[in-house]
XYZ file of C-alpha atoms in Angstrom:
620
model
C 21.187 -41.789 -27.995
C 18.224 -41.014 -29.579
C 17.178 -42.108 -32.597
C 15.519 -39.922 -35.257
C 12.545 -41.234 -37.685
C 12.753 -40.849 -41.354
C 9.995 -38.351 -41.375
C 11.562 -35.815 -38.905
C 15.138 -36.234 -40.287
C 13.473 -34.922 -43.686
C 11.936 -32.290 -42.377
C 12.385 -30.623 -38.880
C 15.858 -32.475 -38.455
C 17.115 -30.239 -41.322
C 16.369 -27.001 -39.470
C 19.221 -26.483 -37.374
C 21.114 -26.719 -40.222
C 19.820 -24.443 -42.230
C 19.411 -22.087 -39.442
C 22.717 -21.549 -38.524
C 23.728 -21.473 -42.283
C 21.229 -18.236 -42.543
C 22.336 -17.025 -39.252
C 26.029 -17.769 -40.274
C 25.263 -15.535 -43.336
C 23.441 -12.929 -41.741
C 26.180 -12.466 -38.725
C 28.959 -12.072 -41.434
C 27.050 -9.228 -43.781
C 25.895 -7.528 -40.296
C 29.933 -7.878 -38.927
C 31.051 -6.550 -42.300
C 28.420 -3.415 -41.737
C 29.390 -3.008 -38.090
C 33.415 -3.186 -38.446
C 32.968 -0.572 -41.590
C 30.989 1.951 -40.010
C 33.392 1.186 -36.626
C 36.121 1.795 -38.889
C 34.909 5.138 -40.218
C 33.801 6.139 -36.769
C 37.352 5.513 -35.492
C 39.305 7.806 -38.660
C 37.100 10.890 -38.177
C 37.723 10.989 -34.645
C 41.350 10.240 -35.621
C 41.780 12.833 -38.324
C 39.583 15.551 -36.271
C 41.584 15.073 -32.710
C 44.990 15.693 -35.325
C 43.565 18.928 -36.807
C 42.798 19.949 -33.153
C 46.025 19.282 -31.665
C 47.705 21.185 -35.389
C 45.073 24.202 -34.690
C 45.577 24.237 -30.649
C 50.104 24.183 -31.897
C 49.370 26.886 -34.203
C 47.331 28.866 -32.295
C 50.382 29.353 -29.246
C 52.891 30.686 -32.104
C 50.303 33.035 -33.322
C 50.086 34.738 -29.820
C 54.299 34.370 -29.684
C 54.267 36.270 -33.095
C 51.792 38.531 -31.971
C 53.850 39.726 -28.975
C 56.642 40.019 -30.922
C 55.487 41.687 -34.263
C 53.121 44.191 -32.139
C 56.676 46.443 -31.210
C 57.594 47.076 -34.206
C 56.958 49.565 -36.897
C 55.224 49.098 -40.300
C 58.533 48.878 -42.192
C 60.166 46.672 -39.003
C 57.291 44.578 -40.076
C 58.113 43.988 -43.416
C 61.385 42.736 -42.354
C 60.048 40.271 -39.896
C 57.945 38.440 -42.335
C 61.932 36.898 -43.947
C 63.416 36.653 -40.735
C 60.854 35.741 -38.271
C 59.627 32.166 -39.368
C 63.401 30.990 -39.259
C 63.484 31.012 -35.498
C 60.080 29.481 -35.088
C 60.653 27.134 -37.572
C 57.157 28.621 -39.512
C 57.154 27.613 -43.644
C 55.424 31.024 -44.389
C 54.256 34.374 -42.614
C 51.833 36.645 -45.112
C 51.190 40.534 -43.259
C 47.447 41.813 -43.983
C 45.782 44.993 -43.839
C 42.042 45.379 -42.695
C 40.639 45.423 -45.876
C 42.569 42.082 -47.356
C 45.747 43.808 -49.151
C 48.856 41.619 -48.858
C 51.673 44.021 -47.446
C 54.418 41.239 -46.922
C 54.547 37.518 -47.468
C 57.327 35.195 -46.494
C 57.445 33.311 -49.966
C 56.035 35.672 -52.750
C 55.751 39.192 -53.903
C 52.864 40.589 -52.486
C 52.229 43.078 -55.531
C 51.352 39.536 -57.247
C 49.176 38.078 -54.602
C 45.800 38.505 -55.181
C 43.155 40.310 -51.782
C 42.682 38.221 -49.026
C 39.538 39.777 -47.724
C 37.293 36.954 -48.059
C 40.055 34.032 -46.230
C 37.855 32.437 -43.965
C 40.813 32.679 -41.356
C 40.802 36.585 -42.241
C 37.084 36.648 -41.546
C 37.226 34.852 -38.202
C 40.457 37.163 -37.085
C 38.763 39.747 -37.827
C 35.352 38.975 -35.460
C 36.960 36.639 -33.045
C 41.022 38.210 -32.825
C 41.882 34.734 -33.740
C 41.059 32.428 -36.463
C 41.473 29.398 -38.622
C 40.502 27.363 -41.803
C 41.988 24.152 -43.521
C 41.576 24.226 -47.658
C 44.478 23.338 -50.404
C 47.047 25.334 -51.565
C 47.171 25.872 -55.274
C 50.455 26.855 -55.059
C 52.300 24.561 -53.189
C 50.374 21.738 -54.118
C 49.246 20.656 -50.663
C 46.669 20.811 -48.061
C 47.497 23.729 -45.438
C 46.135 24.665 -42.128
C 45.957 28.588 -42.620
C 45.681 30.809 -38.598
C 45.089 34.238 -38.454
C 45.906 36.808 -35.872
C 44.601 40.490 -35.214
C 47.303 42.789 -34.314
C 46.853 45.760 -32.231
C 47.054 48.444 -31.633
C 48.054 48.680 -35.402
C 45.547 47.291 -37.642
C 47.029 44.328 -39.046
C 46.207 40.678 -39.534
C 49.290 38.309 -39.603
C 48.293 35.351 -41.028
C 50.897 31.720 -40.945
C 50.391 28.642 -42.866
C 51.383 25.116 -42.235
C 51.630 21.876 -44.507
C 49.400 18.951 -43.459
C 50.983 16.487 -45.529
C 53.091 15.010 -42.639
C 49.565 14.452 -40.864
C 47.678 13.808 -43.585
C 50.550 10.159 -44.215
C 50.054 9.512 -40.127
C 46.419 9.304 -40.468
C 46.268 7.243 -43.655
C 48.886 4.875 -41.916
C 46.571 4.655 -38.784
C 43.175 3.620 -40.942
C 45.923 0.860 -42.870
C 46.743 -0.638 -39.477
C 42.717 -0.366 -38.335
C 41.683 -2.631 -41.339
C 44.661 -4.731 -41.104
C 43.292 -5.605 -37.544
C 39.064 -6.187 -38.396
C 40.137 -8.548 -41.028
C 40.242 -11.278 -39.027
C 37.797 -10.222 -36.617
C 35.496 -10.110 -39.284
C 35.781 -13.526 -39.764
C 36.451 -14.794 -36.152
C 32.262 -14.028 -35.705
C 31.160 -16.260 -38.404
C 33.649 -19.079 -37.430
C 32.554 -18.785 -33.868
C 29.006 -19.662 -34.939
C 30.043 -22.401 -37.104
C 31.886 -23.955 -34.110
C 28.708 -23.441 -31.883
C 26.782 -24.914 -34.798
C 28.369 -28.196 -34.603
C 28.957 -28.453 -30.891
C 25.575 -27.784 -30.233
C 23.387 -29.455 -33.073
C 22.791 -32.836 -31.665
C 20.994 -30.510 -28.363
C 18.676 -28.707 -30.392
C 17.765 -31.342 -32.593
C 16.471 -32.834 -29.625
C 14.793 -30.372 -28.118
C 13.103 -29.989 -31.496
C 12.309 -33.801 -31.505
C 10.635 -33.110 -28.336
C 8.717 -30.425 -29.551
C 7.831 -32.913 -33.015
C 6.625 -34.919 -30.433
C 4.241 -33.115 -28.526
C 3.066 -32.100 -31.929
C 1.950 -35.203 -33.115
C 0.254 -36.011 -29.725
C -1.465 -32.705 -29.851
C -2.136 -33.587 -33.339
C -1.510 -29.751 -34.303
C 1.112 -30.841 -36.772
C 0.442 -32.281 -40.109
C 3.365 -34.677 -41.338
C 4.399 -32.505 -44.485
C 5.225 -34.098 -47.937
C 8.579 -36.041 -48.750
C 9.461 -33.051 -50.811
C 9.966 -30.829 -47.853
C 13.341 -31.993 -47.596
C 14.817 -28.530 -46.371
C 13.279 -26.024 -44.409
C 10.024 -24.452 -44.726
C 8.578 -21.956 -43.372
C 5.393 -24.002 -42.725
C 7.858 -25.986 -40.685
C 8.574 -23.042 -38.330
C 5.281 -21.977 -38.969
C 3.712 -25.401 -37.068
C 6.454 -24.834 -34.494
C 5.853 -21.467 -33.525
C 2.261 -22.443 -33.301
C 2.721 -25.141 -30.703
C 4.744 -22.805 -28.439
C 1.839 -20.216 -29.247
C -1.060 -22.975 -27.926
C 1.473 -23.849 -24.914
C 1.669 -20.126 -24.053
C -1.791 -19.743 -24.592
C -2.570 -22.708 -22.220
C -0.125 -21.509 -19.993
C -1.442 -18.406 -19.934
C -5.187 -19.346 -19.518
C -4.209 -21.644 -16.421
C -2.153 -18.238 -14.979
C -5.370 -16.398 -15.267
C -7.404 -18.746 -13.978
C -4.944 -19.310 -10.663
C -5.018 -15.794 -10.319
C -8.426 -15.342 -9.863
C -8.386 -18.209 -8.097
C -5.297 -16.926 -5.268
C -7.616 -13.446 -5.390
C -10.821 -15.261 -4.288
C -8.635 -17.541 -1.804
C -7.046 -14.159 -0.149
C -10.422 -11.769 -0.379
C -11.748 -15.327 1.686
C -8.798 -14.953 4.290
C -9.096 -11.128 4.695
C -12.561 -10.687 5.117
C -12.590 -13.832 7.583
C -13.691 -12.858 10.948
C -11.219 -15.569 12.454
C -8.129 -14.789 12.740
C -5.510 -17.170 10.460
C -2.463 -17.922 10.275
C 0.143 -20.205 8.109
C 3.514 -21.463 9.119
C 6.335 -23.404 7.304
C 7.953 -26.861 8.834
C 9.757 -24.737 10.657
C 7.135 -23.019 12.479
C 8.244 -19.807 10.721
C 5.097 -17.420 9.855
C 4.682 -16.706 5.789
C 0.963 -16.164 5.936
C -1.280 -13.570 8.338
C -4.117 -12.433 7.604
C -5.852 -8.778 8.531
C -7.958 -10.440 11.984
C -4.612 -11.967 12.658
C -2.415 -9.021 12.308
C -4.729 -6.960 14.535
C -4.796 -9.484 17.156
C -1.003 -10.585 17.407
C 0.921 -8.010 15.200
C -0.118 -5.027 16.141
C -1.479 -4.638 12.930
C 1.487 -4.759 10.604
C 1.881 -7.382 7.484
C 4.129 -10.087 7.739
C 7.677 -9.432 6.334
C 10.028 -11.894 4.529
C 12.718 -9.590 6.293
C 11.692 -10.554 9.715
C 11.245 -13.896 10.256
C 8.810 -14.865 13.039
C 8.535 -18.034 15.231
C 4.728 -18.709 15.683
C 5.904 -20.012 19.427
C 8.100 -16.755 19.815
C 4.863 -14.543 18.973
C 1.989 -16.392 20.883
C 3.966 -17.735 23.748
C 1.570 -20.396 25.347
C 1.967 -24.253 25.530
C -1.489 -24.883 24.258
C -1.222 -23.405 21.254
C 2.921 -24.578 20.346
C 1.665 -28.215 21.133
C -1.197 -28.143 18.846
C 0.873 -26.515 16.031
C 3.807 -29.090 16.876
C 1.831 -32.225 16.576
C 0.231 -31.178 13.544
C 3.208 -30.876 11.740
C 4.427 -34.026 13.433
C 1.285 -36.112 13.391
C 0.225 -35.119 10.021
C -3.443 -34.681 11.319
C -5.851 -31.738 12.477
C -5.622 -30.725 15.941
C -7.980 -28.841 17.956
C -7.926 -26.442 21.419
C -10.573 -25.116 23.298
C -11.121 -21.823 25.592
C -6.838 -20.999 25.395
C -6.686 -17.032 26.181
C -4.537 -14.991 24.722
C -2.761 -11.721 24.807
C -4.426 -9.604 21.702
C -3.529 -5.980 20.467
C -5.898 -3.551 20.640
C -5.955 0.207 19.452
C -6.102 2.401 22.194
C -5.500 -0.240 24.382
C -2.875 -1.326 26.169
C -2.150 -4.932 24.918
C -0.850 -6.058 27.863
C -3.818 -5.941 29.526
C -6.048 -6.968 26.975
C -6.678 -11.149 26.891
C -9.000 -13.032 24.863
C -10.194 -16.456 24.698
C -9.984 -18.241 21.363
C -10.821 -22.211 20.122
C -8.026 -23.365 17.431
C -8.022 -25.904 14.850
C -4.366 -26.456 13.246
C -4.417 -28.839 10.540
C -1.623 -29.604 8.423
C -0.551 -28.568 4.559
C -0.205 -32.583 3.284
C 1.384 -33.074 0.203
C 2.197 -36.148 -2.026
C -0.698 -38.853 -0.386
C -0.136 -37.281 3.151
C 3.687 -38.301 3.294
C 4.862 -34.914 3.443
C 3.863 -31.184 4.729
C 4.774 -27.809 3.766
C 3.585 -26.247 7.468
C -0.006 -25.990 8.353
C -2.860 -23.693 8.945
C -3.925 -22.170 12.320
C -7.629 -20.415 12.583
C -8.136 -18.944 16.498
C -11.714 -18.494 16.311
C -12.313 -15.659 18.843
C -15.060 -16.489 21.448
C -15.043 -13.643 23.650
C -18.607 -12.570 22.559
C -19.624 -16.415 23.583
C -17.884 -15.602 26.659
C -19.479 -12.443 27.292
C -22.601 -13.987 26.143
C -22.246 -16.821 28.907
C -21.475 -13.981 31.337
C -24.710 -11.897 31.179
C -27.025 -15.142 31.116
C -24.997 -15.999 34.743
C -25.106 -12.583 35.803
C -29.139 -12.287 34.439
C -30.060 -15.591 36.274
C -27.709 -14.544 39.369
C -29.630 -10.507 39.983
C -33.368 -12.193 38.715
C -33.465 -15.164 41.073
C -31.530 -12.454 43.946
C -34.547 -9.539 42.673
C -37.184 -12.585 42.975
C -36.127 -13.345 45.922
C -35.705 -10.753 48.300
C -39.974 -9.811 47.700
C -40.812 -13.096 47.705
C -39.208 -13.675 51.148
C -40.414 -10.552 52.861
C -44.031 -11.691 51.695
C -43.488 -15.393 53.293
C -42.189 -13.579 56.728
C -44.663 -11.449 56.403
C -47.499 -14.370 56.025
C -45.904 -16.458 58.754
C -46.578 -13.090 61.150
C -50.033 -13.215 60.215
C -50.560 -16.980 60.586
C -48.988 -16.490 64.295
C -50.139 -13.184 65.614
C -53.573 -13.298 63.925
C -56.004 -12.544 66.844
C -53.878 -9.629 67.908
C -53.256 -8.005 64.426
C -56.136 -6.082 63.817
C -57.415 -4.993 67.075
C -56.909 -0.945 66.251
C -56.076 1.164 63.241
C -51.952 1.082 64.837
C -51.931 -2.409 64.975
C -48.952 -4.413 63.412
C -51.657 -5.744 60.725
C -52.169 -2.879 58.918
C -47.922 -2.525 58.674
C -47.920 -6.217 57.833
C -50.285 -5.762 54.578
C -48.757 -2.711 53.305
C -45.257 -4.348 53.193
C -47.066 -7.279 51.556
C -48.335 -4.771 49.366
C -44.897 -3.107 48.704
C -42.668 -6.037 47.609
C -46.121 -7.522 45.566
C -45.846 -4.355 43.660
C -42.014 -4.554 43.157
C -42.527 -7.623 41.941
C -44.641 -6.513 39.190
C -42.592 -3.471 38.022
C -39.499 -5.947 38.030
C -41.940 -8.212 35.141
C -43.260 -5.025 33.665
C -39.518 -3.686 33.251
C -38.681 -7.583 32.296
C -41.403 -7.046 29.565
C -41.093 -3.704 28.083
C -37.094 -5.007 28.068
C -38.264 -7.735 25.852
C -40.644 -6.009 23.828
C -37.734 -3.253 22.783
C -35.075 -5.499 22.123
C -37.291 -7.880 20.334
C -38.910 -5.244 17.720
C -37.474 -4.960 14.156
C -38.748 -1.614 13.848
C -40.563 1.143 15.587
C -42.795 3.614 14.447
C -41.859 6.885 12.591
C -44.530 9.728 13.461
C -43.955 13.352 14.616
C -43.509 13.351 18.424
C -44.603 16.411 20.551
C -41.787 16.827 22.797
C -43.871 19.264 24.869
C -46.518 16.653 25.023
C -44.183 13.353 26.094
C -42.544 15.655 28.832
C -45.658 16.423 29.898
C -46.947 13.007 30.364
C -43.872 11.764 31.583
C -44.147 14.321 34.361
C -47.388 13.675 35.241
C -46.476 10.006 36.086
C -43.444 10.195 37.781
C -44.150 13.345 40.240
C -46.910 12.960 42.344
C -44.456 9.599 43.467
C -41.612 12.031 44.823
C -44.962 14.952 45.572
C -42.905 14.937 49.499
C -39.377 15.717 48.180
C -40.899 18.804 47.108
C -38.191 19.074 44.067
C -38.067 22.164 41.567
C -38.755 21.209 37.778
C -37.503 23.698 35.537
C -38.253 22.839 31.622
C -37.116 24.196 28.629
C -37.971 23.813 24.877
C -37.522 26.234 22.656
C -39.677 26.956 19.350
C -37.736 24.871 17.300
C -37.228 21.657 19.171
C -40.822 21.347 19.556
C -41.179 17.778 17.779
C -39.264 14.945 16.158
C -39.522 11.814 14.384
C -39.675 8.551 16.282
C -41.831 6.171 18.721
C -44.306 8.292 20.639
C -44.978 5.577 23.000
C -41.133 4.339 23.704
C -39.576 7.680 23.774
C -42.591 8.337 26.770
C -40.890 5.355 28.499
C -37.204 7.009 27.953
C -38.649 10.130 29.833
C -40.475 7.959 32.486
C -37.202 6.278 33.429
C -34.815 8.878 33.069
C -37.013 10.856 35.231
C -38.167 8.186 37.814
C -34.442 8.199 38.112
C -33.393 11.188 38.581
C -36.055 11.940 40.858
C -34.833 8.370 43.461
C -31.493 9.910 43.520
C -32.080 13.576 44.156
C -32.387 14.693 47.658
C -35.714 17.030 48.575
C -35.765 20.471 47.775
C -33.027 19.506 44.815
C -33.808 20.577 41.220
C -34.480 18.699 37.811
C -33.818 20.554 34.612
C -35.260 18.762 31.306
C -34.435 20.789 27.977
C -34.528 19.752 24.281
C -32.217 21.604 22.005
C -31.858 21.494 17.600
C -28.172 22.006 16.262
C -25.824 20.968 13.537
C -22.632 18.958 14.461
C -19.744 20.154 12.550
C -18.824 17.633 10.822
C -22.474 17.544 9.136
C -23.997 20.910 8.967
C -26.866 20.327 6.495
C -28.412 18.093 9.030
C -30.340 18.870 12.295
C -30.087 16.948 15.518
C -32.468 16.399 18.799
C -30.827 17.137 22.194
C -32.895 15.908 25.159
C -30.721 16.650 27.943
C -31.984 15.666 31.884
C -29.886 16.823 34.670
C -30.467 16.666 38.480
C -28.419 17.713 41.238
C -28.328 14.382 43.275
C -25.863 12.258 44.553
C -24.134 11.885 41.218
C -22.306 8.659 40.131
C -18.565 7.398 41.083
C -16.713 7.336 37.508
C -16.050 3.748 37.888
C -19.195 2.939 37.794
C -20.188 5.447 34.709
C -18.935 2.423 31.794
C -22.108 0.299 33.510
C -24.729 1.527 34.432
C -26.593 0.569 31.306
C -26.208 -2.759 32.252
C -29.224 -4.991 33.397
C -29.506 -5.103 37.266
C -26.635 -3.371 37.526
C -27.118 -0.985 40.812
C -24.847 1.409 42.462
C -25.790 1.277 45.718
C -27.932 -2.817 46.112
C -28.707 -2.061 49.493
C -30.036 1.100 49.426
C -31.884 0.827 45.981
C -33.395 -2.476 46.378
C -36.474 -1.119 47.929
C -36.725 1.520 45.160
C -35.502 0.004 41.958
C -35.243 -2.838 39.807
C -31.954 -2.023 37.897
C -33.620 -2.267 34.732
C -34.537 1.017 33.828
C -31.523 2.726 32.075
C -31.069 -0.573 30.490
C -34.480 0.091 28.666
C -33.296 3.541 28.059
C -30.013 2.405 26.375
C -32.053 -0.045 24.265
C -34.812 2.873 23.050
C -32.031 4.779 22.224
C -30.568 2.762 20.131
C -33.824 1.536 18.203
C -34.004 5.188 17.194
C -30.570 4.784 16.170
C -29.109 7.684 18.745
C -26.690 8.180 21.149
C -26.542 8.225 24.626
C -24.167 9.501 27.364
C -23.654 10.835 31.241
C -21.589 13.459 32.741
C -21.508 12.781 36.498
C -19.552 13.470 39.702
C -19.889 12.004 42.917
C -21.997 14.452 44.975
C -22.179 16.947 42.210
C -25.534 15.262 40.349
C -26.075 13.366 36.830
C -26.843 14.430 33.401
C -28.161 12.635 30.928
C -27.873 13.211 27.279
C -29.257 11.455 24.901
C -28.746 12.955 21.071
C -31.743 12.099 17.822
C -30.383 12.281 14.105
């Protein structure tokens, strides 16, 4: 048991005592108010449900009278004043004309009864056909409940009284056995406190001790004077003010993790890695948005539906890491696992990404315990991808490279063998030797030249911003690229109206788009076929205050198989390898795509196979 110092028993060890003598106090003056307003609560209610039943009695032998007074004559009424009320056991019947003259009364001579005009009952017959009104009778020495009755069709009232002194003893016996009962419930209250009091006392003076305690250590409490030997509000005073610092404290610290848990979650959600936190029993309690997307379809994790981190992401890789972290009690890491992701507009069971992980475990108390651990699936598809191109680049170069480069060593090895006979006349196999020399030494360059401007594009921040001439590139553009294709004899129809006659961009790189969308539509369009090139200004509708730049070139070649239409912006990506190699590069729509987007604008192509190609390429 605890034991007390001198200084707290003097002071704060007083207070319970004095606190439950106030409270004691307090609970038997607010009992004493409660059980006397209870008590007059409970007789109104008593006396006015009395009255009601008395009124609702009287009111079904005023109808009986009624009924029975209303078939007889004036002077037949007269009689029935003395002679009714005996049967229905009624202490007095009083007859009334209209205008308040007594005609007949049961008990008195009515030529000494004074006009009843103004009887409230009277008043309410009269209005209402049937009334009432409780007030005391100066005659009979007692408070009566007076009922009045319109007659019809003669015009009479007939008015009956009855005696509430019967009621009137019920009701004061009913409020005699109410406060015989709250007596000692008044006093049960107080006694119950008393009893708490004591049983409890020893508790709270501990709990204050406790509180005396922290006081001193906090040194917000100054040991008060000997003479405070009883309570003081100072005393309370210093206590409330501790609990005040501790809330204050507490509250400061809840502030501070909140802002805290905010920064920790806006961390999570904007996160480009997908994370994820599970319990010791591998149970998920934390997702967060990269996650959802990529293994919940997008929905939050509910404490309703309880989810297995094995049961979601079913693949050994991934359970074993998450297993031996919790098991192990270290990080554990795993490289290139793919995965089944969702995707929106995609089906997800088609859709697989690859992903490194690094579980490490939630360690608590010196690393001898967890409470789950923490998965991040860094997604390295674009490192994939990445990887992908630079094999596929290196694979189509060093095959592009090649294929000149070898025609040019066969044809040198011709030359070193045949070379007395090679240039004996103009049809000799020389002269056929030197221009396929000259051929694949040319495709050569364009494939460095393409290489170059590909570099150059991708490599500049920005371009310049000038009024371009669209009249004027098309122009140029043509120039180049026709006298090439002068023997396919192909129709060029053109077409750009007064207001599409310039934009803002690159003068020099949108030239190039032309060059390339032309050189290619002119390769793949058979001779006598048509090219149409047209530049258009409109409004979308979702933005009608600003204009847009249509360039639109369409040919009616061979066209493009659908499959193929998601890459053929791709570099050295070729439809047809062994018929283009001799004419092509695969570069050029790649340098197109790239323009395009430098100018920040969009691209497309509508194509069918046979049907032709048309490329559309939109300006903002």
């Amino acid at each position: 048991m605890t034991e007390f110092p001198a200084e707290f028993k003097a002071t704060i060890g007083r207070w319970p005592y004095n606190f439950f003598k106030r409270v004691t106090l307090g609970q038997l003056i607010l009992l004493l108010v409660v059980y006397l307003l209870l008590a007059i609560t409970i007789h109104l209610n008593f006396k006015k449900y009395i009255h009601q039943q008395a009124k609702q009695q009287l009111s079904q032998n005023l109808y009986l009278l009624k009924s029975i007074v209303s078939r007889y004559l004036l002077d037949d009424i007269r009689s029935m004043c003395l002679v009714a009320r005996e049967p229905l056991t009624i202490p007095r019947i009083t007859l009334i004309t209209i205008d308040g003259t007594v005609i007949c009364d049961s008990e008195h001579d009515p030529d000494f009864m004074e006009n009843h005009f103004d009887r409230p009952e009277v008043i309410m017959a009269k209005s209402e056909e049937i009334g009432f009104a409780f007030h005391y009778s100066k005659t009979l020495d007692v408070s009566m409940l007076y009922g009045a009755i319109l007659l019809s069709p003669q015009p009479y009232i007939l008015r009956v009284s009855v005696p509430l002194s019967e009621l009137d003893k019920a009701i004061a016996l009913f409020d005699s056995l109410v406060f015989i009962l709250f007596i000692p419930l008044v006093f049960l209250g107080p006694l119950f406190v008393l009893w708490f009091a004591f049983k409890y006392h020893r508790s709270i003076k501990e709990i204050l001790f406790r509180m005396y305690q922290i006081n001193r250590k906090t040194r917000s409490y100054s040991a008060p004077s000997s003479t405070h030997a009883s309570i003081s509000w100072n005393i309370s005073e210093n206590i409330e003010k501790i609990l005040a610092d501790s809330e204050e404290n507490l509250d400061r610290a809840l502030v501070q993790t909140t802002i805290e848990n905010i920064k920790l979650n806006t961390l999570m959600e904007t996160n480009v890695d997908a994370i994820v936190a599970i319990d010791n029993e591998q149970k998920i309690t934390f997702a967060n948005l990269n996650f959802q997307k990529n293994f919940l379809h997008g929905k939050a994790v509910s404490t309703e539906r309880e989810i297995k981190i094995c049961d979601l992401i079913r693949n050994q890789n991934v359970n074993d890491a998450f297993s031996s972290a919790l098991k192990q009690l270290t990080p554990f890491f795993a490289h290139d696992i793919s995965l089944t992701i969702t995707k929106e507009d995609v089906n997800p069971d088609n859709v697989n990404a690859y992903f490194d992980l690094t579980v490490a475990p939630i360690v608590l108390k010196e690393g001898k315990y967890t409470a789950g651990a923490l998965g991040v699936f860094h997604n390295i598809e674009e490192r994939k991808k990445m990887e992908q191109v630079k094999l596929d680049f290196i694979h189509n170069f060093s095959h592009e490279v090649r294929t000149p480069l070898s025609a040019i060593q066969g044809f040198i090895q011709l030359f070193q063998q045949e070379m007395d006979t090679l240039f004996t006349t103009k049809e000799s196999k020389g002269h056929y030797y030197l221009a396929k020399i000259d051929q694949n030494s040319k495709r050569m360059v364009r494939l460095f030249d393409n290489l170059l401007q590909l570099a150059t594009i991708e490599s500049k921040i920005e371009l310049a911003n000038e009024t371009v001439p669209t009249a004027l590139i098309t122009d140029e553009a043509i120039s180049l690229i026709a006298p090439k294709y002068k023997d396919k004899n192909i129709t060029l129809n053109i077409n750009i109206p007064s207001d599409a006659e310039d934009l803002y961009g690159d003068s020099f790189w949108l030239e190039q788009l032309l060059i390339n969308l032309l050189d290619n539509a002119f390769k793949y369009t058979p001779p006598n076929g048509t090219i149409d090139i047209s530049w258009k200004r409109f409004k979308t509708k979702e933005d009608k205050t600003a204009d847009k730049i249509l360039l639109e070139v369409k040919d009616s070649g061979v066209g493009i198989p659908t499959k193929y239409l998601d890459r053929i912006f791709e570099r050295f990506f070729q439809i047809d390898p062994s018929r283009s190699a001799a004419i092509g590069t695969g570069l050029g729509l790649a340098i197109v795509k790239h323009i395009v987007q430098k100018h920040n604008g969009k691209i497309e192509v509508i194509s069918k196979e046979g049907q032709g190609s048309c490329f559309r390429v939109i300006f903002n």
